[in-house]
Amino acid sequence: MRVFVTGGTGLIGSAVVAELLGNGHTVLALARSDASALVAEAAGAEPLRGGLADLDILRAGVAQADGVIHLAFANDFSSPDALAKAVAEESAALATLGEELVGSGRPFVTVSGTPYAPGRVSTEADPLPTDGPIGGRGRAVTAVLGLASRGVRSTAVRMPRTVHNEGTGGFAGLLTGIARQTGVSGYPGDGAQRWPAVHALDAAVLFRLALEQAPAGTSWHAVADEGDKVRDIAAVIGRRLGLPVESVPSETYGPLGPIFATDQPSSSTHTRQALGWEPKHPRLLEDLENIQP
């Protein structure tokens, strides 16, 4: 299958591209810069120059592909306005990609986060949030899944709060970066809140399985660790960096503060049973041992 991939040079995307190429697929990778194009080429993909806001380029990518995997996101959490802009850009891109696929029967795999289920572990059957700082992403992904009724084999792979590889990535990676800046390995509240996690190489396998097998309109959970306590994550970060570990105000994390403070464990039982997905790479707390002082 020739697969058009957005975000193919990021932490998750580079793993997905390698997984696709290693299993007989070819990849056309959206590249927003010359540097990204070189990375894509070095990985064995064909680059398509353009960014997520270049809607005509996205249409051209779809026209050349047997299927689409969307992973790109601006990842600017510096302010509420920056986050809103990133969500709006992605929403327009998803709508464009989806419209180009209508009636084709081709697979369209998009990405979201695992949902929050108050008082329990969330499952694949739980709906995505459609309000709050990232509610726009939930609405856009829900619309993509709705394309199942319009001849698109659309599916969503829901990613946990931390997707990691060699000690970097995800919310844990943000905690590490803030710890380096502030001199404190912090966590909001009492740190008992739990974050799910997955190794990027395991997540990549699930994206391939969804592309190849998943029925239209379905959602899947790329969750290896159901939920690590944030204070346990901060403890490893603090030990690796030689910094004190303590509770800090939620405001430390800007617009992500309320999300960071929330207990949000998640399950992948259905995904493992239905698609035969089985994580094999190091769990988060083990992988964080790769953090360098």
Coordinates of C-alpha atoms in Angstrom, one line a residue:
M1 CA 0.0 0.0 0.0
R2 CA 1.2 3.5 -0.8
V3 CA 0.6 5.5 2.4
F4 CA 0.4 9.3 2.7
V5 CA 1.7 10.2 6.2
T6 CA 1.6 13.6 7.8
G7 CA 3.9 14.2 10.7
G8 CA 6.2 11.5 9.5
T9 CA 9.4 12.9 10.9
G10 CA 8.4 13.3 14.5
L11 CA 8.9 11.0 17.5
I12 CA 5.8 8.9 16.6
G13 CA 5.8 9.5 12.9
S14 CA 9.4 8.4 12.3
A15 CA 8.5 5.1 14.1
V16 CA 5.4 4.7 12.0
V17 CA 7.2 5.3 8.7
A18 CA 9.9 2.7 9.6
E19 CA 7.1 0.2 10.6
L20 CA 5.3 0.7 7.3
L21 CA 8.4 0.4 5.2
G22 CA 9.5 -2.7 7.1
N23 CA 6.2 -4.4 6.3
G24 CA 6.1 -3.9 2.6
H25 CA 4.3 -0.5 2.3
T26 CA 5.7 2.6 0.6
V27 CA 5.4 6.1 2.2
L28 CA 4.8 9.6 0.8
A29 CA 5.6 11.9 3.8
L30 CA 4.5 15.5 4.2
A31 CA 7.6 17.6 4.9
R32 CA 7.2 21.2 6.0
S33 CA 10.9 22.1 5.6
D34 CA 14.0 21.1 3.6
A35 CA 15.4 19.5 6.7
S36 CA 12.3 17.4 7.2
A37 CA 12.4 16.4 3.6
L38 CA 16.0 15.1 4.0
V39 CA 15.0 13.2 7.1
A40 CA 12.1 11.6 5.3
E41 CA 14.3 10.6 2.3
A42 CA 16.9 9.2 4.6
A43 CA 14.3 7.0 6.2
G44 CA 13.2 5.6 2.8
A45 CA 10.1 7.7 2.3
E46 CA 9.3 10.0 -0.6
P47 CA 8.9 13.6 0.7
L48 CA 6.1 15.9 -0.3
R49 CA 7.0 19.5 0.5
G50 CA 4.3 21.4 2.4
G51 CA 2.8 22.0 5.8
L52 CA -0.5 21.1 7.5
A53 CA -2.0 24.5 6.5
D54 CA -1.2 23.8 2.8
L55 CA -4.6 22.3 1.9
D56 CA -3.9 21.9 -1.8
I57 CA -0.7 20.0 -1.0
L58 CA -2.8 17.7 1.3
R59 CA -5.2 17.0 -1.5
A60 CA -2.3 16.2 -3.8
G61 CA -0.9 13.8 -1.2
V62 CA -4.3 11.9 -1.0
A63 CA -4.5 11.7 -4.7
Q64 CA -1.2 9.8 -4.8
A65 CA -2.0 7.3 -2.0
D66 CA -3.9 4.1 -1.2
G67 CA -4.3 5.2 2.4
V68 CA -3.6 8.1 4.8
I69 CA -2.2 8.2 8.3
H70 CA -2.4 11.6 10.0
L71 CA 0.0 12.4 12.8
A72 CA 1.0 16.1 12.4
F73 CA 0.2 18.6 15.1
A74 CA 1.9 22.0 15.9
N75 CA 2.5 20.9 19.5
D76 CA 2.6 24.5 20.7
F77 CA 1.3 24.5 24.3
S78 CA 2.9 27.9 25.2
S79 CA -0.5 29.7 25.6
P80 CA -4.2 29.1 25.2
D81 CA -4.2 31.1 21.9
A82 CA -1.3 29.0 20.5
L83 CA -3.0 25.8 21.4
A84 CA -6.3 27.0 19.9
K85 CA -4.4 27.9 16.6
A86 CA -2.8 24.4 16.5
V87 CA -6.2 22.7 17.0
A88 CA -7.9 24.9 14.3
E89 CA -5.1 24.1 11.8
E90 CA -5.4 20.4 12.4
S91 CA -9.2 20.5 12.2
A92 CA -9.0 22.1 8.7
A93 CA -6.5 19.6 7.6
L94 CA -8.5 16.6 8.8
A95 CA -11.6 18.0 7.0
T96 CA -9.7 18.4 3.8
L97 CA -8.1 14.9 3.9
G98 CA -11.4 13.3 4.7
E99 CA -13.3 15.0 1.9
E100 CA -10.7 13.9 -0.6
L101 CA -11.2 10.3 0.6
V102 CA -15.0 10.2 0.4
G103 CA -16.4 7.3 -1.6
S104 CA -13.0 5.7 -2.1
G105 CA -13.1 3.0 0.5
R106 CA -9.5 3.8 1.3
P107 CA -8.2 3.7 5.0
F108 CA -7.8 7.0 6.9
V109 CA -6.1 6.6 10.3
T110 CA -6.0 9.7 12.5
V111 CA -4.7 10.3 16.0
S112 CA -6.2 11.6 19.2
G113 CA -5.7 11.3 22.9
T114 CA -7.2 8.7 25.2
P115 CA -10.4 10.1 26.8
Y116 CA -10.9 10.9 30.4
A117 CA -13.4 8.8 32.3
P118 CA -14.2 10.2 35.8
G119 CA -13.5 7.7 38.5
R120 CA -12.4 4.8 36.3
V121 CA -10.1 3.6 33.6
S122 CA -11.2 4.8 30.1
T123 CA -11.8 2.3 27.3
E124 CA -12.2 2.4 23.5
A125 CA -15.9 2.7 23.9
D126 CA -15.7 6.1 25.7
P127 CA -16.3 9.2 23.6
L128 CA -13.6 11.8 23.1
P129 CA -14.1 15.2 24.9
T130 CA -15.5 17.9 22.7
D131 CA -15.1 20.8 25.1
G132 CA -12.1 22.2 27.1
P133 CA -8.7 23.3 25.7
I134 CA -8.5 20.3 23.3
G135 CA -12.2 19.8 22.6
G136 CA -11.7 20.9 19.1
R137 CA -9.5 17.9 18.4
G138 CA -12.2 15.6 19.8
R139 CA -14.8 17.2 17.4
A140 CA -12.5 16.9 14.4
V141 CA -11.7 13.2 15.1
T142 CA -15.3 12.4 15.7
A143 CA -16.1 14.0 12.3
V144 CA -13.4 11.8 10.7
L145 CA -15.0 8.7 12.2
G146 CA -18.3 9.8 10.8
L147 CA -16.9 9.5 7.3
A148 CA -17.4 5.7 7.7
S149 CA -20.9 6.4 6.4
R150 CA -19.5 8.1 3.3
G151 CA -17.2 5.4 2.0
V152 CA -14.1 6.0 4.0
R153 CA -12.5 3.3 6.2
S154 CA -11.8 5.9 8.9
T155 CA -10.3 4.9 12.3
A156 CA -8.7 6.7 15.2
V157 CA -5.7 5.5 17.2
R158 CA -5.9 7.2 20.6
M159 CA -2.5 7.9 22.2
P160 CA -1.8 8.1 25.9
R161 CA -0.4 11.1 27.7
T162 CA 3.2 10.0 27.2
V163 CA 4.5 8.4 24.0
H164 CA 8.2 7.8 24.7
N165 CA 11.4 6.5 23.2
E166 CA 14.8 6.6 24.9
G167 CA 13.5 8.7 27.8
T168 CA 12.0 11.5 25.7
G169 CA 8.5 12.4 24.4
G170 CA 5.0 13.1 25.6
F171 CA 3.9 14.6 28.9
A172 CA 6.8 13.0 30.8
G173 CA 9.1 14.7 28.3
L174 CA 7.5 18.0 29.1
L175 CA 8.0 17.4 32.8
T176 CA 11.7 16.7 32.1
G177 CA 12.1 19.9 30.1
I178 CA 10.4 22.0 32.8
A179 CA 12.6 20.3 35.5
R180 CA 15.7 21.3 33.6
Q181 CA 14.5 24.9 33.3
T182 CA 13.3 25.3 36.9
G183 CA 15.7 23.1 38.9
V184 CA 12.8 21.1 40.4
S185 CA 11.3 17.9 39.2
G186 CA 7.7 18.8 39.9
Y187 CA 4.2 17.3 39.8
P188 CA 0.8 19.0 40.3
G189 CA -1.2 18.3 43.4
D190 CA -0.3 15.2 45.4
G191 CA 1.0 13.4 42.3
A192 CA -1.3 10.4 42.7
Q193 CA -3.0 11.1 39.4
R194 CA -2.1 8.5 36.8
W195 CA -1.0 8.9 33.2
P196 CA -1.1 6.1 30.6
A197 CA 1.9 5.6 28.4
V198 CA 3.3 3.7 25.4
H199 CA 6.6 3.2 23.7
A200 CA 6.7 4.9 20.2
L201 CA 7.8 1.7 18.5
D202 CA 4.8 -0.2 20.0
A203 CA 2.4 2.6 19.0
A204 CA 3.8 2.4 15.4
V205 CA 2.7 -1.2 15.2
L206 CA -0.8 -0.3 16.1
F207 CA -1.0 2.4 13.4
R208 CA 0.0 -0.2 10.9
L209 CA -2.5 -2.7 12.1
A210 CA -5.3 -0.1 12.0
L211 CA -4.3 0.9 8.5
E212 CA -4.4 -2.8 7.4
Q213 CA -7.3 -4.3 9.4
A214 CA -9.5 -1.8 11.3
P215 CA -13.1 -1.6 10.4
A216 CA -14.6 1.8 9.5
G217 CA -15.6 4.1 12.3
T218 CA -13.6 2.4 15.0
S219 CA -11.3 3.7 17.8
W220 CA -8.2 2.0 19.3
H221 CA -6.1 2.5 22.3
A222 CA -2.3 2.5 22.0
V223 CA -1.8 2.0 25.8
A224 CA 0.9 -0.2 27.2
D225 CA 1.0 1.3 30.8
E226 CA -2.6 1.7 32.1
G227 CA -1.4 4.5 34.4
D228 CA 1.8 5.5 36.2
K229 CA 1.5 7.9 39.1
V230 CA 2.9 11.3 38.1
R231 CA 4.9 11.6 41.3
D232 CA 6.6 8.3 40.4
I233 CA 7.4 9.7 36.9
A234 CA 8.8 12.9 38.6
A235 CA 10.8 10.8 41.0
V236 CA 12.7 9.1 38.2
I237 CA 13.2 12.4 36.4
G238 CA 14.5 14.0 39.6
R239 CA 16.9 11.2 40.3
R240 CA 18.3 11.1 36.7
L241 CA 18.8 14.9 36.7
G242 CA 19.9 15.2 40.4
L243 CA 17.1 17.6 41.2
P244 CA 14.6 17.8 44.2
V245 CA 11.2 16.2 43.6
E246 CA 8.2 18.1 44.9
S247 CA 4.6 19.3 44.3
V248 CA 4.3 22.5 42.2
P249 CA 1.3 24.7 41.3
S250 CA -0.7 23.6 38.2
E251 CA -0.1 27.0 36.7
T252 CA 3.5 25.8 36.2
Y253 CA 2.2 23.9 33.2
G254 CA 0.4 26.7 31.5
P255 CA -2.8 25.8 29.5
L256 CA -2.0 22.1 30.2
G257 CA -2.2 22.6 34.0
P258 CA -5.8 21.2 34.4
I259 CA -5.0 18.2 32.2
F260 CA -1.7 17.5 34.0
A261 CA -3.6 17.5 37.4
T262 CA -6.2 15.0 36.2
D263 CA -6.3 11.3 37.0
Q264 CA -6.7 9.7 33.5
P265 CA -5.7 6.0 33.3
S266 CA -6.7 4.1 30.2
S267 CA -7.1 0.5 29.0
S268 CA -6.3 -1.2 25.7
T269 CA -7.9 -4.6 26.4
H270 CA -10.2 -4.4 23.4
T271 CA -7.5 -3.3 21.1
R272 CA -5.2 -6.1 22.1
Q273 CA -8.0 -8.7 21.7
A274 CA -9.4 -7.4 18.4
L275 CA -6.2 -6.5 16.5
G276 CA -3.7 -8.8 18.2
W277 CA -1.6 -5.9 19.3
E278 CA 0.9 -6.6 22.0
P279 CA 3.4 -4.0 23.4
K280 CA 7.0 -5.4 23.6
H281 CA 9.2 -2.4 24.3
P282 CA 10.3 -0.9 27.7
R283 CA 7.6 0.6 29.9
L284 CA 7.7 4.3 30.7
L285 CA 9.5 4.2 34.1
E286 CA 12.1 1.9 32.7
D287 CA 12.6 4.0 29.6
L288 CA 13.0 7.2 31.7
E289 CA 16.2 5.7 33.0
N290 CA 17.7 6.8 29.6
I291 CA 17.4 10.5 30.6
Q292 CA 20.9 12.1 30.6
P293 CA 21.8 14.6 33.3

